[in-house]
Amino acid sequence: MLHFIRTRHGEAAAAQALASAAIPQSLLVQPDARLTRQQYVALYRTVAATLDDEMLGLWSRPIRTGTLKYLMLSLLDAPTVLVALNRFVRFWNLLLDDYRLQISTKSNLVRLSLVERTPGTPVTVLGHELMMKLIYGIASWLLGRDISLHRVEFAFARPRHAEDYAFFYPGDVRFDAGMTGITFTYQDCAETFKREKHELWAFLKRAPEDWTFSAFHPGSVTAKTREYLEQHIARPVSIQDLAQALHTSVRTLNRRFAEEGTHFQLVKDGLRRDIAVHRLANSNTGVAKLAYDLGFSDATGFCRAFKHWTGSSPLDYRKGARHEE
């Protein structure tokens, strides 16, 4: 998000963008440091305003301020989501030089793909991620619920943060694909919708929050697991406990975890890491108390786990997060 601000306006502008979002620069060099939703949204808005580019300089042509507004206005009177998606494709193909969007229907599925206009066009990971998220977020907003996501594929290698994709794309996520694309069920795309202009103004005012972070309830097993674990974080919850709570079998759970590219312990550790880094940065909770709250038997085990998750000790992480406040 900061790359093009640095390139075009220098380090001082990048530092100002971070400061406006209350993000200490020291967090950028800490492996697995986390941002809050509010920090992400604030940083996105600052970068977009500084560059006058709603896609943060990620495409070869700037997407000027106001583009999303006129895109959304063109969709409001569409009779179905599928017609709205066709308009979405035509709209973006007037703007993008390096890729074109392509929509196709096959076997009761609707797929939108990013097709390179010139062979060998470099893949900008965040650009591809945001475009797929924008498509998914807008389709879901039009319907007033999460649209059924059959699959999303990316034309780049599986990233280190792949476990987080379950919260942004609640469906089958694949990497190393021939092209980036997102696939919905035809049944959802054929649905009608009713959205008023006053609802659109609220959507735009909150942007990019509503299309980046689902306003509805993700159906992924990863999301359900985190929700359950968060309610019982101080207890030593096992996968058997989770299976009982979700009214399913351990075998089925493990299969669904595998489909989402993760497993129970990884989800549990990810949640505990996220809670830990948030509380270390935003509270004065002692390390021993935090360890107990997260279900560790002692502070030593927590410190060892935190070092494994982030590369920093809890105290070093806290110092880094507060150094520039």
Tab-separated table of N, CA and C in Angstrom, residues 164-231:
chain	number	residue	atom	x	y	z
A	164	ASP	N	-5.198	-16.127	6.136
A	164	ASP	CA	-6.145	-15.021	6.321
A	164	ASP	C	-7.173	-14.929	5.196
A	165	TYR	N	-6.915	-15.599	4.075
A	165	TYR	CA	-7.821	-15.493	2.939
A	165	TYR	C	-9.218	-16.004	3.269
A	166	ALA	N	-9.322	-16.916	4.236
A	166	ALA	CA	-10.631	-17.469	4.592
A	166	ALA	C	-11.598	-16.386	5.046
A	167	PHE	N	-11.087	-15.266	5.562
A	167	PHE	CA	-11.954	-14.199	6.060
A	167	PHE	C	-12.351	-13.224	4.963
A	168	PHE	N	-11.594	-13.205	3.886
A	168	PHE	CA	-11.897	-12.289	2.794
A	168	PHE	C	-12.615	-12.989	1.642
A	169	TYR	N	-12.328	-14.256	1.460
A	169	TYR	CA	-12.916	-15.032	0.366
A	169	TYR	C	-13.438	-16.354	0.939
A	170	PRO	N	-14.655	-16.377	1.517
A	170	PRO	CA	-15.163	-17.584	2.174
A	170	PRO	C	-15.600	-18.647	1.174
A	171	GLY	N	-14.626	-19.295	0.576
A	171	GLY	CA	-14.871	-20.351	-0.387
A	171	GLY	C	-13.562	-21.043	-0.706
A	172	ASP	N	-13.531	-21.793	-1.784
A	172	ASP	CA	-12.327	-22.506	-2.218
A	172	ASP	C	-11.321	-21.494	-2.764
A	173	VAL	N	-10.143	-21.411	-2.152
A	173	VAL	CA	-9.106	-20.473	-2.572
A	173	VAL	C	-7.919	-21.252	-3.132
A	174	ARG	N	-7.463	-20.894	-4.332
A	174	ARG	CA	-6.357	-21.593	-4.978
A	174	ARG	C	-5.317	-20.591	-5.483
A	175	PHE	N	-4.085	-21.065	-5.569
A	175	PHE	CA	-2.977	-20.224	-6.023
A	175	PHE	C	-2.270	-20.891	-7.204
A	176	ASP	N	-1.311	-20.158	-7.797
A	176	ASP	CA	-0.572	-20.658	-8.959
A	176	ASP	C	-1.504	-20.996	-10.122
A	177	ALA	N	-2.583	-20.245	-10.256
A	177	ALA	CA	-3.539	-20.474	-11.343
A	177	ALA	C	-3.046	-19.806	-12.625
A	178	GLY	N	-3.601	-20.226	-13.751
A	178	GLY	CA	-3.229	-19.630	-15.022
A	178	GLY	C	-3.615	-18.168	-15.102
A	179	MET	N	-4.745	-17.813	-14.476
A	179	MET	CA	-5.171	-16.417	-14.389
A	179	MET	C	-5.988	-16.234	-13.119
A	180	THR	N	-6.030	-15.003	-12.655
A	180	THR	CA	-6.811	-14.679	-11.463
A	180	THR	C	-8.282	-14.595	-11.834
A	181	GLY	N	-9.137	-15.204	-11.008
A	181	GLY	CA	-10.560	-15.167	-11.296
A	181	GLY	C	-11.389	-15.545	-10.086
A	182	ILE	N	-12.675	-15.179	-10.121
A	182	ILE	CA	-13.600	-15.476	-9.030
A	182	ILE	C	-14.870	-16.055	-9.624
A	183	THR	N	-15.412	-17.095	-8.975
A	183	THR	CA	-16.544	-17.834	-9.521
A	183	THR	C	-17.691	-17.893	-8.522
A	184	PHE	N	-18.897	-17.533	-8.984
A	184	PHE	CA	-20.102	-17.566	-8.169
A	184	PHE	C	-21.086	-18.583	-8.750
A	185	THR	N	-22.111	-18.925	-7.973
A	185	THR	CA	-23.176	-19.771	-8.503
A	185	THR	C	-24.103	-18.926	-9.359
A	186	TYR	N	-24.593	-19.520	-10.429
A	186	TYR	CA	-25.497	-18.791	-11.324
A	186	TYR	C	-26.781	-18.406	-10.600
A	187	GLN	N	-27.243	-19.271	-9.703
A	187	GLN	CA	-28.483	-19.012	-8.970
A	187	GLN	C	-28.422	-17.686	-8.224
A	188	ASP	N	-27.278	-17.416	-7.528
A	188	ASP	CA	-27.126	-16.143	-6.823
A	188	ASP	C	-27.060	-14.981	-7.803
A	189	CYS	N	-26.354	-15.176	-8.900
A	189	CYS	CA	-26.182	-14.087	-9.863
A	189	CYS	C	-27.488	-13.744	-10.578
A	190	ALA	N	-28.396	-14.709	-10.664
A	190	ALA	CA	-29.676	-14.471	-11.328
A	190	ALA	C	-30.673	-13.755	-10.428
A	191	GLU	N	-30.336	-13.553	-9.143
A	191	GLU	CA	-31.265	-12.924	-8.200
A	191	GLU	C	-31.430	-11.430	-8.497
A	192	THR	N	-32.618	-10.944	-8.191
A	192	THR	CA	-32.871	-9.504	-8.253
A	192	THR	C	-32.430	-8.873	-6.939
A	193	PHE	N	-32.279	-7.563	-6.944
A	193	PHE	CA	-31.897	-6.855	-5.721
A	193	PHE	C	-32.541	-5.476	-5.728
A	194	LYS	N	-32.586	-4.862	-4.564
A	194	LYS	CA	-33.152	-3.519	-4.435
A	194	LYS	C	-32.259	-2.705	-3.523
A	195	ARG	N	-31.568	-1.755	-4.080
A	195	ARG	CA	-30.721	-0.853	-3.307
A	195	ARG	C	-31.071	0.586	-3.671
A	196	GLU	N	-31.167	1.449	-2.645
A	196	GLU	CA	-31.511	2.848	-2.866
A	196	GLU	C	-30.258	3.724	-2.821
A	197	LYS	N	-30.392	4.932	-3.356
A	197	LYS	CA	-29.242	5.835	-3.395
A	197	LYS	C	-28.743	6.199	-1.998
A	198	HIS	N	-29.667	6.359	-1.051
A	198	HIS	CA	-29.213	6.721	0.299
A	198	HIS	C	-28.372	5.597	0.904
A	199	GLU	N	-28.656	4.336	0.525
A	199	GLU	CA	-27.835	3.216	0.986
A	199	GLU	C	-26.457	3.256	0.311
A	200	LEU	N	-26.451	3.657	-0.944
A	200	LEU	CA	-25.177	3.760	-1.667
A	200	LEU	C	-24.303	4.841	-1.056
A	201	TRP	N	-24.887	5.983	-0.676
A	201	TRP	CA	-24.060	7.049	-0.093
A	201	TRP	C	-23.393	6.562	1.200
A	202	ALA	N	-24.121	5.778	1.991
A	202	ALA	CA	-23.548	5.234	3.226
A	202	ALA	C	-22.430	4.238	2.905
A	203	PHE	N	-22.632	3.431	1.880
A	203	PHE	CA	-21.621	2.468	1.434
A	203	PHE	C	-20.346	3.191	1.003
A	204	LEU	N	-20.504	4.251	0.215
A	204	LEU	CA	-19.355	5.006	-0.274
A	204	LEU	C	-18.651	5.753	0.854
A	205	LYS	N	-19.423	6.262	1.797
A	205	LYS	CA	-18.834	6.989	2.924
A	205	LYS	C	-17.934	6.084	3.753
A	206	ARG	N	-18.314	4.823	3.876
A	206	ARG	CA	-17.528	3.875	4.678
A	206	ARG	C	-16.409	3.217	3.881
A	207	ALA	N	-16.390	3.400	2.548
A	207	ALA	CA	-15.404	2.714	1.705
A	207	ALA	C	-13.981	2.988	2.187
A	208	PRO	N	-13.094	1.972	2.123
A	208	PRO	CA	-13.303	0.647	1.528
A	208	PRO	C	-13.797	-0.405	2.504
A	209	GLU	N	-14.299	-0.005	3.679
A	209	GLU	CA	-14.600	-0.981	4.722
A	209	GLU	C	-15.638	-2.010	4.300
A	210	ASP	N	-16.763	-1.565	3.708
A	210	ASP	CA	-17.845	-2.499	3.419
A	210	ASP	C	-17.496	-3.509	2.338
A	211	TRP	N	-16.654	-3.113	1.363
A	211	TRP	CA	-16.334	-4.103	0.337
A	211	TRP	C	-15.076	-4.897	0.666
A	212	THR	N	-14.287	-4.424	1.622
A	212	THR	CA	-13.111	-5.192	2.033
A	212	THR	C	-13.471	-6.195	3.117
A	213	PHE	N	-14.208	-5.733	4.113
A	213	PHE	CA	-14.590	-6.585	5.236
A	213	PHE	C	-16.082	-6.852	5.143
A	214	SER	N	-16.445	-8.107	5.035
A	214	SER	CA	-17.843	-8.470	4.876
A	214	SER	C	-18.674	-7.937	6.030
A	215	ALA	N	-19.816	-7.352	5.708
A	215	ALA	CA	-20.739	-6.882	6.742
A	215	ALA	C	-21.642	-8.018	7.221
A	216	PHE	N	-21.479	-9.179	6.585
A	216	PHE	CA	-22.334	-10.312	6.899
A	216	PHE	C	-21.520	-11.359	7.662
A	217	HIS	N	-21.917	-12.592	7.647
A	217	HIS	CA	-21.254	-13.608	8.456
A	217	HIS	C	-20.594	-14.648	7.556
A	218	PRO	N	-19.258	-14.645	7.472
A	218	PRO	CA	-18.573	-15.624	6.639
A	218	PRO	C	-18.937	-17.051	7.049
A	219	GLY	N	-19.110	-17.913	6.060
A	219	GLY	CA	-19.498	-19.286	6.348
A	219	GLY	C	-18.338	-20.249	6.420
A	220	SER	N	-17.110	-19.780	6.344
A	220	SER	CA	-15.973	-20.686	6.347
A	220	SER	C	-15.812	-21.341	7.709
A	221	VAL	N	-15.274	-22.547	7.707
A	221	VAL	CA	-15.040	-23.243	8.974
A	221	VAL	C	-13.970	-22.516	9.785
A	222	THR	N	-13.035	-21.845	9.107
A	222	THR	CA	-12.019	-21.072	9.814
A	222	THR	C	-12.662	-19.937	10.611
A	223	ALA	N	-13.594	-19.221	9.983
A	223	ALA	CA	-14.267	-18.120	10.671
A	223	ALA	C	-15.099	-18.638	11.837
A	224	LYS	N	-15.818	-19.734	11.621
A	224	LYS	CA	-16.629	-20.310	12.693
A	224	LYS	C	-15.754	-20.787	13.845
A	225	THR	N	-14.582	-21.337	13.507
A	225	THR	CA	-13.665	-21.816	14.535
A	225	THR	C	-13.139	-20.658	15.367
A	226	ARG	N	-12.725	-19.592	14.708
A	226	ARG	CA	-12.222	-18.430	15.451
A	226	ARG	C	-13.309	-17.836	16.340
A	227	GLU	N	-14.538	-17.784	15.830
A	227	GLU	CA	-15.633	-17.235	16.622
A	227	GLU	C	-15.848	-18.070	17.889
A	228	TYR	N	-15.827	-19.403	17.742
A	228	TYR	CA	-16.028	-20.275	18.898
A	228	TYR	C	-14.851	-20.175	19.863
A	229	LEU	N	-13.639	-20.201	19.324
A	229	LEU	CA	-12.458	-20.151	20.184
A	229	LEU	C	-12.366	-18.836	20.946
A	230	GLU	N	-12.766	-17.751	20.285
A	230	GLU	CA	-12.683	-16.448	20.946
A	230	GLU	C	-13.588	-16.390	22.180
A	231	GLN	N	-14.699	-17.103	22.119
A	231	GLN	CA	-15.623	-17.134	23.249
A	231	GLN	C	-15.103	-18.023	24.387
